[in-house]
Tab-separated table of N, CA and C in Angstrom:
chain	number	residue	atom	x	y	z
N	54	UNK	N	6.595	24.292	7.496
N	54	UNK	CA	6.700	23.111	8.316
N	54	UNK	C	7.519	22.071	7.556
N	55	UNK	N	8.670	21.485	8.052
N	55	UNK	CA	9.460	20.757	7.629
N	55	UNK	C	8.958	18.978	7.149
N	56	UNK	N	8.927	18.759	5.957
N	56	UNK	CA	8.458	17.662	5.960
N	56	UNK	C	9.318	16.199	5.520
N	57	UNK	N	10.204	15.178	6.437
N	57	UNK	CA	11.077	14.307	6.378
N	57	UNK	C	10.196	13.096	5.994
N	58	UNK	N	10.954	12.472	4.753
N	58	UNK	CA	10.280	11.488	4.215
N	58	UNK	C	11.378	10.401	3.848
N	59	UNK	N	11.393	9.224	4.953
N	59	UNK	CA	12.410	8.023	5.042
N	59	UNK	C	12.036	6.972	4.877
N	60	UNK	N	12.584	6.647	3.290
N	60	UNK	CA	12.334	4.990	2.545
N	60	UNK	C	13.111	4.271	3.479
N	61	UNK	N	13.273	3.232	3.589
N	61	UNK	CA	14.156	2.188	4.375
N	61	UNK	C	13.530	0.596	4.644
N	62	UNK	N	14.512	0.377	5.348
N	62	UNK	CA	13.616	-1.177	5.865
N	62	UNK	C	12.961	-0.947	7.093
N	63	UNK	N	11.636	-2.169	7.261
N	63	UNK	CA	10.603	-2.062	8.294
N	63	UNK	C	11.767	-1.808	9.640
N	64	UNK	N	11.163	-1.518	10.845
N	64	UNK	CA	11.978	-1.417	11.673
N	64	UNK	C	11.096	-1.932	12.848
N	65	UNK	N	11.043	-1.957	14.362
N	65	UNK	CA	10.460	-1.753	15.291
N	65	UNK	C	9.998	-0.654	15.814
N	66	UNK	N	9.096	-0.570	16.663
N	66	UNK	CA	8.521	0.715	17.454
N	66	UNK	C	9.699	1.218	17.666
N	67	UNK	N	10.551	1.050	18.538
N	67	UNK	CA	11.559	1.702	19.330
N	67	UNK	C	12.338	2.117	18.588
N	68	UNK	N	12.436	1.938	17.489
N	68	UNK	CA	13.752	2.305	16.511
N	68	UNK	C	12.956	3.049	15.221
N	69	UNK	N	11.795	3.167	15.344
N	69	UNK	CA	11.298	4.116	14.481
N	69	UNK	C	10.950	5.465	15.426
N	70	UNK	N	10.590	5.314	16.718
N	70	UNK	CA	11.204	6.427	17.583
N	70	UNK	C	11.983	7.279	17.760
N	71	UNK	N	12.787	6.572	17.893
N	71	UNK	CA	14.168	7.169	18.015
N	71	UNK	C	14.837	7.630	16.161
N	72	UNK	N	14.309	7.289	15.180
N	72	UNK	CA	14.886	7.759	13.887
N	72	UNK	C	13.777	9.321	13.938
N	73	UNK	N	12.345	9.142	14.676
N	73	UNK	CA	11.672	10.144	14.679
N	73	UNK	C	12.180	11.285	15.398
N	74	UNK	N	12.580	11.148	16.500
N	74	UNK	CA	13.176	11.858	17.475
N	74	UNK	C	14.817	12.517	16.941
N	75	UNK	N	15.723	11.606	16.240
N	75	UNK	CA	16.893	12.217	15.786
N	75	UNK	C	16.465	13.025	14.763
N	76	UNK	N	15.769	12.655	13.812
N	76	UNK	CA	15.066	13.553	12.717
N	76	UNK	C	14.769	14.823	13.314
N	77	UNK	N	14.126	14.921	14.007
N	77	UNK	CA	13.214	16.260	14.585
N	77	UNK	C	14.206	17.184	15.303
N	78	UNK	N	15.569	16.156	16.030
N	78	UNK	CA	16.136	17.240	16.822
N	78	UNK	C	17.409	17.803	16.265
N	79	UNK	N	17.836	16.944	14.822
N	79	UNK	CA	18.422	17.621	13.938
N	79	UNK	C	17.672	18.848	12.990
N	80	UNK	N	16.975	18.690	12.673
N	80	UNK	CA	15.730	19.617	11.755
N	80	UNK	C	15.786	20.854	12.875
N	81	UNK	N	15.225	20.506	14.479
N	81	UNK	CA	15.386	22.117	15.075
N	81	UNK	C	17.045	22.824	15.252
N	82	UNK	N	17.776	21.485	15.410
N	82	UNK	CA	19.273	22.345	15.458
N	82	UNK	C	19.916	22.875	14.425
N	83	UNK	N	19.590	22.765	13.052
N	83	UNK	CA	20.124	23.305	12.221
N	83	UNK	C	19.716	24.318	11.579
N	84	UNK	N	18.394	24.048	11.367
N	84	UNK	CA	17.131	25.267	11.087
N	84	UNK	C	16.658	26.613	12.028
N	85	UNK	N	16.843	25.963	13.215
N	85	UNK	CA	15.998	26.752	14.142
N	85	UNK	C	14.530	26.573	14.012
N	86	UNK	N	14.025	25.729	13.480
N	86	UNK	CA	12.409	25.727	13.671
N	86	UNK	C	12.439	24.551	14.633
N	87	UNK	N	11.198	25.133	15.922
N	87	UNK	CA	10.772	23.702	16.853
N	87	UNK	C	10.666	22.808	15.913
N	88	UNK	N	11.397	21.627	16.728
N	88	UNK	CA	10.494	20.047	16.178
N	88	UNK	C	9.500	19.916	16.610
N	89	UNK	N	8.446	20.919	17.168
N	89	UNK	CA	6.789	20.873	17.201
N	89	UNK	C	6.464	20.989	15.673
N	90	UNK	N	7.138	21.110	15.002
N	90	UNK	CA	6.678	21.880	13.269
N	90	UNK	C	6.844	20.513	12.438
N	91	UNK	N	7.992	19.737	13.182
N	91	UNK	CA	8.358	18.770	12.087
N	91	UNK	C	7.919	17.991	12.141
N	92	UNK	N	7.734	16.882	10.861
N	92	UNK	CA	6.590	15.668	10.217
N	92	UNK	C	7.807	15.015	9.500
N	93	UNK	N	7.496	13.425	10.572
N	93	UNK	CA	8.308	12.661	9.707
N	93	UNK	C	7.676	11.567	9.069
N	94	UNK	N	7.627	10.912	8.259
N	94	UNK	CA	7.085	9.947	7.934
N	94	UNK	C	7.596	8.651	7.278
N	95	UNK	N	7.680	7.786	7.486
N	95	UNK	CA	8.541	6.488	7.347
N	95	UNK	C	7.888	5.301	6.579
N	96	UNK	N	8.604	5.577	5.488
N	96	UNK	CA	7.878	4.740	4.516
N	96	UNK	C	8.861	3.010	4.426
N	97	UNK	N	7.936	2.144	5.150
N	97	UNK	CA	8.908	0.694	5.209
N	97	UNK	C	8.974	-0.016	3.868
N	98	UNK	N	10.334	-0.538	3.554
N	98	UNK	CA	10.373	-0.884	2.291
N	98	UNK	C	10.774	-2.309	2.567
N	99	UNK	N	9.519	-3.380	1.598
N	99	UNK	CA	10.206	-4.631	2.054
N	99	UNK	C	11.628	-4.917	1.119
N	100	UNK	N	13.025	-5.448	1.819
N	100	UNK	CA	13.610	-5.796	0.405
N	100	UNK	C	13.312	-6.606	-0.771
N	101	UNK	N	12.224	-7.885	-0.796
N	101	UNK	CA	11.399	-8.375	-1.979
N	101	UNK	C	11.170	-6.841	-2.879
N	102	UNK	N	10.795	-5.611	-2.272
N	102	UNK	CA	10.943	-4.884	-3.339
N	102	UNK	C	11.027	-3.864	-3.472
N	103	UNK	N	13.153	-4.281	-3.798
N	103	UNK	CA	13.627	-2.850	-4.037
N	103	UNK	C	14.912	-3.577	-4.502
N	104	UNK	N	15.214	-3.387	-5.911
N	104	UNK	CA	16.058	-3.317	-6.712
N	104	UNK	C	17.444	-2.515	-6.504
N	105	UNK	N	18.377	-3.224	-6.563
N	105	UNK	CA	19.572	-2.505	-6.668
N	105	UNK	C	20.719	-3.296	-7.451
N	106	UNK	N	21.094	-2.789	-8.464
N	106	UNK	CA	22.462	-3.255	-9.701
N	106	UNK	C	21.633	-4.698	-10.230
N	107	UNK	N	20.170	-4.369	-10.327
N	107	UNK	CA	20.094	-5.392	-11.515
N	107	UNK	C	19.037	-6.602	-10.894
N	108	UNK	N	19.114	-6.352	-9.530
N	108	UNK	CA	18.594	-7.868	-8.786
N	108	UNK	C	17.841	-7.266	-7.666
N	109	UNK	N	16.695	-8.181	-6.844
N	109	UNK	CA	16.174	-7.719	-5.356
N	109	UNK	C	17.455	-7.878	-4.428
N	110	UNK	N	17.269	-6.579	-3.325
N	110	UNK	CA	17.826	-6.392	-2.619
N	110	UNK	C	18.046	-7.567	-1.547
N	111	UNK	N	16.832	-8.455	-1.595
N	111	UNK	CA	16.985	-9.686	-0.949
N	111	UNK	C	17.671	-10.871	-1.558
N	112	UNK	N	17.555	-10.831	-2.716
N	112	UNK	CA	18.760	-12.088	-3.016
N	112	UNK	C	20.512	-11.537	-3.023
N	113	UNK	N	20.374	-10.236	-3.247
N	113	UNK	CA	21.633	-9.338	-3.267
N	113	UNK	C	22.760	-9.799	-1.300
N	114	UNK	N	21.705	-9.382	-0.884
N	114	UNK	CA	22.069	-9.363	1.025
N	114	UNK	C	22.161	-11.055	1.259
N	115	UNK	N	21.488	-11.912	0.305
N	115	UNK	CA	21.806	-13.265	1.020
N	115	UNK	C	23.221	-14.023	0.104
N	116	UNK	N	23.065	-13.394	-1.063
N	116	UNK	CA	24.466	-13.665	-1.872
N	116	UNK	C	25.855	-13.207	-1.005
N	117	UNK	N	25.628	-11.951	-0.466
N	117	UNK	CA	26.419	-11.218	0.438
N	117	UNK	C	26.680	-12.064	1.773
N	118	UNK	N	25.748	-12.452	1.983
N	118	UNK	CA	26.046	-12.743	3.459
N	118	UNK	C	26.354	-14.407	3.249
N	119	UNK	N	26.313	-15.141	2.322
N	119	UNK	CA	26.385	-16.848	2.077
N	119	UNK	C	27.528	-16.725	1.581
């Protein structure tokens, strides 16, 4: 049984749906196993904490975007 495990940022219902649903129907088209088999699980990452080149990803994205 295929098991998909996606760090990322929080999302909404509808868009953690639909990452569930593309997950599953890539996993049966490439594999051939039903996405009855597949388990995804979505781990929300706040950017307060998650590091990237040295700094939080949240002061990184507002340096970026200011």
């Amino acid at each position: 049984m295929p098991l998909i495990i996606f760090e990322g940022p929080d999302m909404d219902a509808d868009k953690k749906r639909e990452l569930v649903r593309s997950f599953s129907d890539a996993t049966e088209r490439v594999t051939g196993i039903s996405r009855e088999h597949v388990t995804v699980v979505i781990h929300p990452n706040d950017r307060d904490n998650v590091g990237v080149g040295g700094e939080l990803l949240s002061d990184r994205m507002a340096r970026e975007s200011g």
